């Protein structure tokens, strides 16, 4: 593909790019002087932007030759520091900024150049359409290690065959981990690379060599780095990695050992990681290497070295079926490196790993499964599959009595993944689990925080039932009863709450079943509770009427002794008989499932802060 001589060839240095013509502005007072200046520069008067008062610079830059090689960064008026910017008149300010920015690019100072380029564009938005400005911005962003933005800036049509743009595009693509596209730019970039000194072309050649290794073309590395000194540590690391990839392990290990002796910290870590990668490729890593991988990931962040360490950790964890380590390394790649070169494949693999770990038949203990999901919940499958995963895990937590863990799991689902009317049934379940966990304030928050939706009546009533229990648990009884006002079975739930609080007056006001109705367990419970309330209040007349209305119906039922004892004349039976009768009341509650929730919920003192 490429001969070494192509990089070693000494191209004739291109001539310095023509200087940008200085604009004529309003500061050049006097018609005669202004006309003379315009004639001398052969530039027509340019309109002045009302916002800043500066003349437009984009047309003049567009009429100048596009930067074609390293010498293109030399323009008139360049100085080392800010002197040119400080001394520039308003009419010359954009030209001074351009001179400053291009000088900084030539020195490799992206942080200094980007400010000047951005101010130029703010004062003249049309500069974004000029190829030279696009190239300067792309080079600057590449120096700042912002490859995505750099590639966007360098995507202009007129820059596609520009050697200087190709060189910077190759470097940006290499930073982004796109080795194939980066190498595709190499031939176009050769003239610009050959026009540079060995020192100045080094970052570009290293980017090309890394790309060659990344795409599985290690044989190209020797050609690309042929012009670089043998003792250069960065080149030595890449030569060592390429040599290992070619199967020459002894020579590769020697080169990497050499780099570890002469390189800086990053190069030493790079070489050490390459040796660990080689050992992993040819066998099982010992625990010491796995521990060292974790250390490298801890002490070195944010570039190719960490990414390679993460990828190796992920591969080793997969090979050893270590679920937690697989998710840890994969999630880091997903979260901080945008998933790497194949985000879709990594995402699918991580979702599969998480789903398998959460399966009911997995050997991992339930508490660890719950923690695993909570830590890596952002990797959960989207849509119905992810929702089902959460619901199944919540069911397991509830069955195990881990109500709060289940509630928090579903609460996150409620607030992050669920929208609109779907929040109705989920909010009721979240609130129920929080009540069971002894956290009625959080149960009330789950209901109140999702009130903005319009729910069907069935959903609305289900929410009100649970909300009433939470309010009752908080000691806000009147609010609880008010919430039940429009609920179809609200009277039964109010009766259940009154029964639990021994509110005999409220119970005595309840309407019993009609005398001709069948006495189901629920109907028997209603009548017997009414009898208890009347007995506690000493209302003998009402007890006598109750006995007359239902005595015959209870005569053949197992609860007949309890009915007889509770409806006897006040003082006719001893307290022990009454207690035994109350214990015989059927457990079936008029409030249905809500009664089970009331029974299961621990008693909680009133919380003044709950609202």
Coordinates of C-alpha atoms in Angstrom, one line a residue:
X1 CA 0.0 0.0 0.0
X2 CA 2.7 2.4 0.9
X3 CA 6.5 2.5 0.3
X4 CA 8.8 3.8 3.0
X5 CA 10.4 6.0 0.4
X6 CA 7.2 7.9 0.1
X7 CA 7.5 9.2 3.6
X8 CA 11.2 9.7 3.4
X9 CA 11.1 11.7 0.2
X10 CA 12.1 15.3 0.7
X11 CA 9.5 17.4 -1.0
X12 CA 10.4 20.9 -2.0
X13 CA 9.2 23.3 0.6
X14 CA 6.1 25.1 -0.7
X15 CA 6.3 28.8 -0.8
X16 CA 4.8 30.9 2.0
X17 CA 1.1 31.4 1.4
X18 CA 0.3 34.9 0.2
X19 CA -0.5 37.2 3.0
X20 CA -4.1 38.1 3.6
X21 CA -5.0 41.5 2.3
X22 CA -5.6 44.0 5.0
X23 CA -9.2 45.3 5.0
X24 CA -10.0 48.9 4.6
X25 CA -12.2 50.3 7.3
X26 CA -13.8 53.4 8.6
X27 CA -10.7 54.3 10.6
X28 CA -8.8 55.1 7.4
X29 CA -10.1 58.7 7.4
X30 CA -10.0 60.9 4.4
X31 CA -11.5 60.0 1.0
X32 CA -8.2 60.3 -0.8
X33 CA -6.4 58.1 1.6
X34 CA -9.1 55.5 1.6
X35 CA -9.1 55.4 -2.2
X36 CA -5.4 55.0 -2.3
X37 CA -5.5 52.2 0.2
X38 CA -8.2 50.4 -1.8
X39 CA -6.3 50.8 -5.0
X40 CA -3.1 49.5 -3.4
X41 CA -4.7 46.4 -2.0
X42 CA -7.1 45.9 -4.9
X43 CA -9.9 45.1 -2.4
X44 CA -13.3 46.7 -2.7
X45 CA -14.7 48.4 0.3
X46 CA -16.4 45.9 2.6
X47 CA -19.6 46.5 4.6
X48 CA -19.2 47.0 8.3
X49 CA -21.2 44.8 10.6
X50 CA -23.5 46.8 12.8
X51 CA -23.0 44.5 15.8
X52 CA -19.2 44.9 16.3
X53 CA -18.2 47.6 14.0
X54 CA -15.5 45.3 12.5
X55 CA -15.2 44.8 8.7
X56 CA -16.1 41.4 7.3
X57 CA -13.1 39.2 7.0
X58 CA -14.6 36.1 5.4
X59 CA -14.4 37.3 1.8
X60 CA -10.8 38.2 2.1
X61 CA -9.8 34.9 3.7
X62 CA -11.8 33.1 1.0
X63 CA -9.9 34.9 -1.7
X64 CA -6.6 33.8 -0.2
X65 CA -5.1 30.4 -1.1
X66 CA -6.3 27.6 1.1
X67 CA -3.7 26.2 3.5
X68 CA -2.1 23.3 1.6
X69 CA 0.8 22.3 3.8
X70 CA 2.7 23.3 7.0
X71 CA 3.9 26.5 5.5
X72 CA 0.4 27.6 4.9
X73 CA 0.1 28.4 8.6
X74 CA 2.5 31.4 8.1
X75 CA 0.7 34.6 7.4
X76 CA 1.7 38.3 7.7
X77 CA 1.8 39.9 11.1
X78 CA 2.5 36.8 13.1
X79 CA 4.1 37.4 16.5
X80 CA 4.7 35.0 19.4
X81 CA 2.2 36.5 21.9
X82 CA -0.7 38.9 22.0
X83 CA 1.2 41.9 20.9
X84 CA -0.4 41.9 17.5
X85 CA -3.8 41.6 18.9
X86 CA -3.3 44.4 21.4
X87 CA -1.9 46.8 18.8
X88 CA -4.4 46.0 16.1
X89 CA -6.9 48.7 15.1
X90 CA -10.5 47.7 14.7
X91 CA -10.2 47.5 10.9
X92 CA -7.2 45.1 11.3
X93 CA -8.4 43.1 14.3
X94 CA -9.7 40.1 12.5
X95 CA -6.5 39.8 10.4
X96 CA -4.5 40.0 13.7
X97 CA -6.7 37.3 15.2
X98 CA -6.1 35.1 12.2
X99 CA -2.4 35.7 12.4
X100 CA -2.4 34.8 16.1
X101 CA -4.5 31.7 15.7
X102 CA -2.5 30.2 12.8
X103 CA 0.7 30.9 14.7
X104 CA -0.7 28.9 17.7
X105 CA -1.7 26.0 15.4
X106 CA 1.8 25.9 14.0
X107 CA 3.2 25.7 17.5
X108 CA 0.7 23.0 18.5
X109 CA -1.2 25.2 21.0
X110 CA -4.8 24.3 20.5
X111 CA -6.1 25.9 23.7
X112 CA -4.7 29.3 22.7
X113 CA -5.9 29.1 19.1
X114 CA -9.5 28.1 19.8
X115 CA -10.4 31.3 21.6
X116 CA -9.2 33.5 18.8
X117 CA -11.0 31.4 16.2
X118 CA -14.3 31.4 18.1
X119 CA -14.2 35.2 18.6
X120 CA -13.5 35.6 14.9
X121 CA -16.6 33.5 14.0
X122 CA -18.8 35.4 16.4
X123 CA -17.9 38.6 14.8
X124 CA -18.2 37.2 11.3
X125 CA -20.3 34.0 11.1
X126 CA -19.5 33.5 7.4
X127 CA -16.0 32.5 8.3
X128 CA -17.4 29.0 9.1
X129 CA -17.9 28.6 5.3
X130 CA -14.3 29.4 4.4
X131 CA -12.1 26.3 3.8
X132 CA -9.0 27.8 5.5
X133 CA -11.0 28.7 8.6
X134 CA -12.5 25.2 8.6
X135 CA -9.1 23.7 8.4
X136 CA -7.7 25.9 11.2
X137 CA -10.7 25.0 13.4
X138 CA -10.3 21.3 12.7
X139 CA -6.6 21.4 13.4
X140 CA -7.3 23.2 16.7
X141 CA -9.9 20.8 17.8
X142 CA -7.6 17.9 17.0
X143 CA -4.9 19.4 19.2
X144 CA -7.6 19.7 21.9
X145 CA -8.4 15.9 21.5
X146 CA -11.9 16.6 20.4
X147 CA -12.0 14.3 17.4
X148 CA -15.7 14.3 16.7
X149 CA -15.9 18.1 16.4
X150 CA -12.6 18.1 14.5
X151 CA -13.9 15.7 11.9
X152 CA -17.0 17.8 11.4
X153 CA -15.0 20.9 10.9
X154 CA -12.7 19.1 8.4
X155 CA -15.6 17.6 6.4
X156 CA -15.9 20.5 3.9
X157 CA -15.9 19.5 0.2
X158 CA -12.9 21.7 -0.7
X159 CA -10.9 20.1 2.1
X160 CA -11.3 16.5 0.9
X161 CA -8.2 16.5 -1.4
X162 CA -6.2 19.1 0.6
X163 CA -3.0 17.3 1.9
X164 CA -2.9 19.5 5.1
X165 CA -6.6 18.8 5.8
X166 CA -6.0 15.1 5.1
X167 CA -3.2 15.0 7.6
X168 CA -5.3 16.6 10.3
X169 CA -8.3 14.4 9.4
X170 CA -6.1 11.3 9.7
X171 CA -4.9 12.4 13.1
X172 CA -8.5 13.1 14.3
X173 CA -9.8 9.8 13.0
X174 CA -7.0 8.0 14.8
X175 CA -8.0 9.8 18.0
X176 CA -11.6 8.6 17.6
X177 CA -10.4 5.0 17.2
X178 CA -11.5 4.9 13.5
X179 CA -8.3 3.2 12.3
X180 CA -9.6 2.2 8.8
X181 CA -10.8 5.7 7.8
X182 CA -7.7 7.2 9.3
X183 CA -5.4 5.0 7.1
X184 CA -7.5 5.9 4.1
X185 CA -6.3 9.5 4.5
X186 CA -2.6 8.6 4.6
X187 CA -1.9 8.8 0.8
X188 CA -3.6 12.2 0.5
X189 CA -1.7 13.5 3.5
X190 CA 1.8 12.4 2.3
X191 CA 2.7 15.8 0.7
X192 CA 1.9 17.7 3.9
X193 CA 3.7 15.1 6.0
X194 CA 6.8 15.1 3.8
X195 CA 7.0 18.9 4.0
X196 CA 7.4 18.7 7.8
X197 CA 10.4 18.1 9.9
X198 CA 10.6 14.7 11.5
X199 CA 9.7 16.2 14.9
X200 CA 6.6 18.0 13.5
X201 CA 5.4 15.0 11.5
X202 CA 5.7 12.6 14.6
X203 CA 2.2 13.0 16.0
X204 CA 0.7 12.3 12.6
X205 CA 2.9 9.2 12.0
X206 CA 2.1 7.9 15.5
X207 CA -1.6 8.3 14.8
X208 CA -1.2 6.3 11.5
X209 CA 0.8 3.6 13.2
X210 CA -1.8 3.2 16.0
X211 CA -4.5 3.0 13.4
X212 CA -2.6 0.3 11.5
X213 CA -2.3 -1.8 14.7
X214 CA -6.0 -1.2 15.5
X215 CA -7.2 -2.5 12.1
X216 CA -4.9 -5.5 12.1
X217 CA -2.2 -4.3 9.7
X218 CA 0.9 -4.4 11.9
X219 CA 3.2 -4.9 8.9
X220 CA 2.4 -1.3 7.9
X221 CA 3.9 0.1 11.1
X222 CA 7.5 -0.3 10.1
X223 CA 6.9 1.6 6.9
X224 CA 5.0 4.4 8.6
X225 CA 7.6 4.8 11.4
X226 CA 10.6 4.3 9.2
X227 CA 11.6 7.9 9.3
X228 CA 11.5 8.1 13.1
X229 CA 14.6 7.6 15.2
X230 CA 15.0 4.1 16.6
X231 CA 15.4 5.4 20.1
X232 CA 12.1 7.3 20.1
X233 CA 10.1 5.7 23.0
X234 CA 6.6 6.3 21.5
X235 CA 7.7 4.7 18.2
X236 CA 9.4 1.9 20.0
X237 CA 6.2 1.0 21.9
X238 CA 4.3 0.9 18.6
X239 CA 7.1 -1.1 16.9
X240 CA 7.0 -3.6 19.8
X241 CA 3.2 -4.0 19.7
X242 CA 3.4 -4.5 15.9
X243 CA 6.2 -7.0 16.2
X244 CA 4.2 -9.0 18.8
X245 CA 1.2 -8.9 16.5
X246 CA 3.4 -10.4 13.7
X247 CA 4.2 -13.3 15.9
X248 CA 7.8 -12.3 16.7
X249 CA 7.3 -12.4 20.5
X250 CA 10.9 -12.3 21.6
X251 CA 11.8 -9.3 19.5
X252 CA 8.5 -7.6 20.4
X253 CA 9.1 -8.1 24.1
X254 CA 12.6 -6.8 23.8
X255 CA 11.3 -3.6 22.2
X256 CA 8.6 -3.1 24.8
X257 CA 11.2 -3.7 27.6
X258 CA 13.4 -1.0 26.0
X259 CA 10.4 1.4 25.9
X260 CA 9.8 0.8 29.6
X261 CA 13.3 1.9 30.3
X262 CA 13.4 5.1 28.3
X263 CA 9.7 6.2 28.0
X264 CA 7.7 8.6 30.0
X265 CA 4.9 7.3 32.4
X266 CA 2.3 7.0 29.6
X267 CA 4.7 5.1 27.3
X268 CA 5.8 2.8 30.2
X269 CA 2.2 1.9 30.9
X270 CA 1.5 1.5 27.2
X271 CA 4.4 -1.0 26.9
X272 CA 3.5 -2.8 30.1
X273 CA -0.1 -3.2 29.0
X274 CA 1.0 -4.5 25.6
X275 CA 3.0 -7.2 27.4
X276 CA -0.1 -8.2 29.4
X277 CA -2.2 -8.2 26.3
X278 CA 0.3 -10.6 24.7
X279 CA 0.2 -13.0 27.7
X280 CA -3.6 -12.9 27.6
X281 CA -3.5 -13.7 23.9
X282 CA -1.4 -16.8 24.5
X283 CA -2.9 -18.2 27.7
X284 CA -4.7 -17.5 30.9
X285 CA -3.7 -14.4 32.8
X286 CA -2.3 -15.0 36.3
X287 CA -4.0 -13.2 39.2
X288 CA -1.0 -10.8 39.4
X289 CA -1.7 -9.6 35.8
X290 CA -5.4 -9.2 36.5
X291 CA -4.6 -7.1 39.6
X292 CA -2.2 -5.0 37.6
X293 CA -4.9 -4.4 35.0
X294 CA -7.2 -3.0 37.7
X295 CA -4.3 -0.8 38.9
X296 CA -3.7 0.6 35.5
X297 CA -7.4 1.4 35.1
X298 CA -7.3 3.2 38.4
X299 CA -4.2 5.3 37.9
X300 CA -4.7 6.1 34.2
X301 CA -7.9 7.6 32.7
X302 CA -9.3 8.9 29.5
X303 CA -7.3 7.7 26.6
X304 CA -6.3 4.7 24.5
X305 CA -4.4 3.1 27.4
X306 CA -7.4 3.0 29.6
X307 CA -9.6 1.8 26.8
X308 CA -7.3 -1.1 26.0
X309 CA -7.1 -2.0 29.7
X310 CA -10.9 -2.0 29.9
X311 CA -11.3 -4.1 26.7
X312 CA -8.8 -6.7 28.0
X313 CA -10.5 -6.7 31.4
X314 CA -13.9 -7.2 29.7
X315 CA -12.5 -10.1 27.6
X316 CA -10.9 -11.8 30.6
X317 CA -14.1 -11.5 32.6
X318 CA -16.1 -13.0 29.8
X319 CA -13.7 -15.9 29.5
X320 CA -13.9 -16.6 33.2
X321 CA -17.7 -16.1 33.5
X322 CA -17.2 -13.3 36.1
X323 CA -20.6 -11.5 35.8
X324 CA -19.7 -8.6 38.0
X325 CA -16.3 -8.0 36.4
X326 CA -17.9 -8.3 32.9
X327 CA -20.5 -5.6 33.8
X328 CA -18.0 -3.4 35.5
X329 CA -15.6 -3.2 32.6
X330 CA -18.3 -3.2 29.9
X331 CA -20.3 -0.5 31.7
X332 CA -17.2 1.7 31.9
X333 CA -16.6 1.3 28.1
X334 CA -20.3 2.0 27.5
X335 CA -20.5 5.1 29.8
X336 CA -17.2 6.8 29.3
X337 CA -16.0 5.7 25.8
X338 CA -19.4 5.6 24.1
X339 CA -19.3 1.9 23.7
X340 CA -16.1 1.7 21.8
X341 CA -15.8 0.8 18.1
X342 CA -19.0 -1.4 18.1
X343 CA -21.4 0.2 20.6
X344 CA -24.4 -1.9 19.4
X345 CA -22.6 -5.2 19.9
X346 CA -21.3 -4.3 23.4
X347 CA -24.8 -3.0 24.4
X348 CA -26.5 -6.2 23.3
X349 CA -23.9 -8.3 25.1
X350 CA -24.1 -6.4 28.4
X351 CA -27.9 -6.5 28.3
X352 CA -27.8 -10.3 27.8
X353 CA -25.3 -10.6 30.7
X354 CA -27.5 -8.5 33.0
X355 CA -30.7 -10.3 32.0
X356 CA -29.1 -13.7 32.6
X357 CA -27.9 -12.6 36.1
X358 CA -31.4 -11.5 37.0
X359 CA -33.1 -14.7 35.9
X360 CA -34.9 -16.5 38.8
X361 CA -32.8 -19.6 38.3
X362 CA -29.4 -17.8 38.6
X363 CA -27.3 -19.0 41.4
X364 CA -26.4 -15.5 42.6
X365 CA -28.1 -14.5 46.0
X366 CA -31.1 -12.2 45.7
X367 CA -29.6 -9.3 47.6
X368 CA -26.5 -9.4 45.3
X369 CA -28.8 -9.6 42.2
X370 CA -30.7 -6.5 43.4
X371 CA -27.5 -4.6 44.0
X372 CA -26.2 -5.6 40.6
X373 CA -29.2 -4.4 38.9
X374 CA -29.3 -1.1 40.8
X375 CA -25.6 -0.4 39.9
X376 CA -26.0 -1.2 36.2
X377 CA -29.6 -0.3 35.6
X378 CA -28.7 2.0 32.7
X379 CA -27.7 -1.2 30.8
X380 CA -31.2 -2.7 31.2
X381 CA -33.0 -3.5 27.9
X382 CA -35.3 -0.7 26.7
X383 CA -39.0 -1.1 26.3
X384 CA -41.2 -4.0 27.5
X385 CA -38.2 -6.4 27.9
X386 CA -36.6 -4.0 30.4
X387 CA -39.8 -3.3 32.2
X388 CA -40.5 -7.0 32.6
X389 CA -37.0 -7.5 34.0
X390 CA -37.7 -4.9 36.7
X391 CA -41.1 -6.3 37.6
X392 CA -39.9 -9.8 37.9
X393 CA -37.1 -8.7 40.2
X394 CA -39.5 -6.6 42.3
X395 CA -41.7 -9.7 42.6
X396 CA -38.8 -11.7 43.9
X397 CA -37.9 -9.0 46.4
X398 CA -41.5 -8.7 47.6
X399 CA -41.8 -12.5 48.1
X400 CA -38.6 -12.5 50.1
X401 CA -40.0 -9.7 52.3
X402 CA -37.5 -7.1 51.0
X403 CA -40.2 -4.5 50.5
X404 CA -38.1 -1.4 50.6
X405 CA -35.6 -2.8 48.0
X406 CA -38.5 -3.7 45.7
X407 CA -40.2 -0.3 46.3
X408 CA -37.0 1.6 45.4
X409 CA -36.5 -0.5 42.3
X410 CA -40.0 0.2 41.0
X411 CA -39.9 3.8 42.2
X412 CA -36.9 4.4 39.9
X413 CA -38.9 2.7 37.1
X414 CA -41.9 5.0 37.9
X415 CA -39.9 8.2 37.8
X416 CA -37.4 7.5 35.0
X417 CA -38.8 5.0 32.6
X418 CA -42.6 5.3 32.9
X419 CA -44.7 8.1 31.4
X420 CA -48.3 9.3 31.3
X421 CA -51.1 6.9 32.2
X422 CA -48.8 3.9 32.7
X423 CA -47.7 5.6 35.9
X424 CA -51.1 4.9 37.4
X425 CA -50.9 1.2 38.3
X426 CA -47.2 1.3 38.9
X427 CA -47.5 4.2 41.4
X428 CA -50.1 2.2 43.3
X429 CA -47.8 -0.8 43.6
X430 CA -44.8 1.4 44.6
X431 CA -46.9 3.0 47.3
X432 CA -48.1 -0.4 48.5
X433 CA -44.5 -1.7 48.9
X434 CA -43.4 1.4 50.7
X435 CA -46.4 1.0 53.1
X436 CA -45.3 -2.6 53.7
X437 CA -41.8 -1.4 54.3
X438 CA -43.0 1.1 57.0
X439 CA -42.4 4.2 54.9
X440 CA -45.9 5.7 54.3
X441 CA -44.4 9.1 53.6
X442 CA -42.6 7.8 50.6
X443 CA -45.7 5.9 49.6
X444 CA -47.7 9.1 49.7
X445 CA -44.9 10.8 47.6
X446 CA -45.2 8.1 44.9
X447 CA -48.9 8.9 44.6
X448 CA -48.8 12.7 44.9
X449 CA -45.8 13.1 42.5
X450 CA -47.7 11.4 39.7
X451 CA -50.9 13.3 40.0
X452 CA -50.4 15.3 36.8
X453 CA -51.8 12.5 34.5
X454 CA -55.4 11.9 33.7
X455 CA -56.2 8.4 34.8
X456 CA -59.2 6.2 34.1
X457 CA -61.5 5.8 37.1
X458 CA -60.3 2.3 37.9
X459 CA -56.7 3.5 38.1
X460 CA -57.7 6.6 40.0
X461 CA -59.7 4.6 42.6
X462 CA -56.8 2.1 43.1
X463 CA -54.4 5.0 43.8
X464 CA -56.9 6.5 46.2
X465 CA -57.2 3.3 48.2
X466 CA -53.4 3.1 48.7
X467 CA -53.2 6.8 49.4
X468 CA -55.8 6.5 52.1
X469 CA -53.8 3.7 53.8
X470 CA -50.6 5.8 53.7
X471 CA -52.4 8.8 55.2
X472 CA -53.9 6.7 57.9
X473 CA -50.5 5.3 58.7
X474 CA -49.3 8.8 59.1
X475 CA -52.1 9.6 61.5
X476 CA -53.9 11.9 59.0
X477 CA -57.2 10.0 59.4
X478 CA -59.5 12.8 58.3
X479 CA -57.5 13.2 55.0
X480 CA -57.6 9.4 54.5
X481 CA -61.4 9.3 54.9
X482 CA -61.8 12.3 52.5
X483 CA -59.7 10.6 49.8
X484 CA -62.1 7.6 49.9
X485 CA -65.2 9.8 49.4
X486 CA -65.7 9.0 45.7
X487 CA -64.2 5.5 45.7
X488 CA -66.9 2.8 45.1
X489 CA -65.8 0.6 48.0
X490 CA -64.7 3.6 50.0
X491 CA -67.3 2.8 52.8
X492 CA -65.9 -0.7 53.3
X493 CA -62.3 0.7 53.5
X494 CA -63.4 3.4 55.9
X495 CA -65.0 0.7 58.0
X496 CA -61.7 -1.3 58.0
X497 CA -59.7 1.8 59.1
X498 CA -62.3 2.5 61.8
X499 CA -62.1 -1.1 63.0
X500 CA -58.3 -1.0 63.2
X501 CA -58.5 2.2 65.3
X502 CA -61.5 0.9 67.4
X503 CA -63.5 3.9 66.4
X504 CA -66.8 2.5 67.7
X505 CA -68.9 5.5 67.0
X506 CA -68.0 5.5 63.3
X507 CA -68.5 1.7 63.1
X508 CA -71.9 2.0 64.8
X509 CA -73.0 4.5 62.1
X510 CA -72.3 2.0 59.3
X511 CA -75.2 0.4 57.4
X512 CA -75.5 -3.4 57.8
X513 CA -76.4 -5.7 55.0
X514 CA -80.1 -6.1 54.3
X515 CA -81.8 -8.8 56.4
X516 CA -82.7 -10.9 53.3
X517 CA -79.2 -10.9 51.8
X518 CA -77.1 -14.0 51.9
X519 CA -74.7 -14.0 54.8
X520 CA -71.3 -14.5 53.2
X521 CA -68.2 -14.3 55.3
X522 CA -67.8 -10.6 54.5
X523 CA -71.5 -9.9 55.4
X524 CA -71.1 -11.8 58.7
X525 CA -67.9 -9.8 59.5
X526 CA -69.8 -6.5 58.9
X527 CA -72.7 -7.5 61.2
X528 CA -70.4 -8.9 63.9
X529 CA -68.2 -5.8 63.9
X530 CA -71.4 -3.7 64.2
X531 CA -72.4 -5.7 67.1
X532 CA -69.0 -5.2 68.8
X533 CA -69.3 -1.4 68.3
X534 CA -72.9 -1.3 69.7
X535 CA -71.8 -3.4 72.6
X536 CA -68.8 -1.2 73.3
X537 CA -71.1 1.9 73.3
X538 CA -73.8 0.2 75.5
X539 CA -76.6 0.6 72.9
X540 CA -78.8 -2.3 74.1
X541 CA -81.8 -1.3 72.0
X542 CA -79.9 -1.4 68.8
X543 CA -78.3 -4.7 69.8
X544 CA -81.7 -6.1 70.4
X545 CA -82.9 -5.0 67.0
X546 CA -79.8 -6.5 65.4
X547 CA -80.4 -9.8 67.2
X548 CA -84.0 -9.8 66.0
X549 CA -83.1 -9.1 62.4
X550 CA -80.2 -11.6 62.0
X551 CA -80.7 -14.2 64.8
X552 CA -82.4 -16.7 62.5
X553 CA -79.9 -16.4 59.8
X554 CA -77.0 -16.9 62.1
X555 CA -78.6 -19.9 63.9
X556 CA -77.2 -22.4 61.4
X557 CA -73.8 -20.8 60.9
X558 CA -70.5 -21.6 62.7
X559 CA -70.5 -18.0 63.9
X560 CA -73.8 -18.4 65.8
X561 CA -72.2 -18.5 69.3
X562 CA -70.2 -15.4 68.5
X563 CA -73.3 -13.6 67.3
X564 CA -75.3 -14.6 70.3
X565 CA -72.5 -13.5 72.7
X566 CA -72.0 -10.1 71.0
X567 CA -75.7 -9.3 70.8
X568 CA -76.6 -10.3 74.4
X569 CA -77.7 -7.8 76.8
X570 CA -74.9 -5.5 78.0
X571 CA -73.4 -7.0 81.2
X572 CA -74.9 -10.4 80.5
X573 CA -71.5 -11.9 79.4
X574 CA -68.0 -11.5 80.8
X575 CA -65.2 -9.9 78.9
X576 CA -63.5 -13.2 78.2
X577 CA -66.6 -14.4 76.3
X578 CA -66.7 -11.2 74.3
X579 CA -63.0 -11.6 73.4
X580 CA -63.6 -15.1 72.3
X581 CA -66.5 -14.0 70.2
X582 CA -64.5 -11.2 68.6
X583 CA -61.8 -13.7 67.7
X584 CA -64.4 -15.8 65.9
X585 CA -65.3 -13.1 63.5
X586 CA -64.5 -14.2 60.0
X587 CA -61.2 -12.9 58.7
X588 CA -62.7 -12.0 55.3
X589 CA -62.7 -8.2 55.3
X590 CA -65.2 -5.9 53.6
X591 CA -62.2 -4.0 52.3
X592 CA -60.8 -6.9 50.3
X593 CA -57.1 -6.7 49.4
X594 CA -56.7 -3.3 50.9
X595 CA -57.4 -4.9 54.3
X596 CA -54.5 -7.2 53.8
X597 CA -52.3 -4.1 53.1
X598 CA -53.6 -2.4 56.3
X599 CA -53.0 -5.6 58.3
X600 CA -49.5 -6.1 57.0
X601 CA -48.3 -2.5 57.3
X602 CA -46.5 -1.7 60.5
X603 CA -48.0 1.0 62.7
X604 CA -46.1 4.2 62.1
X605 CA -46.3 7.3 64.2
X606 CA -47.5 10.5 62.7
X607 CA -44.8 12.3 60.7
X608 CA -45.2 16.1 60.8
X609 CA -43.1 16.5 57.7
X610 CA -45.2 14.3 55.5
X611 CA -47.5 16.2 53.2

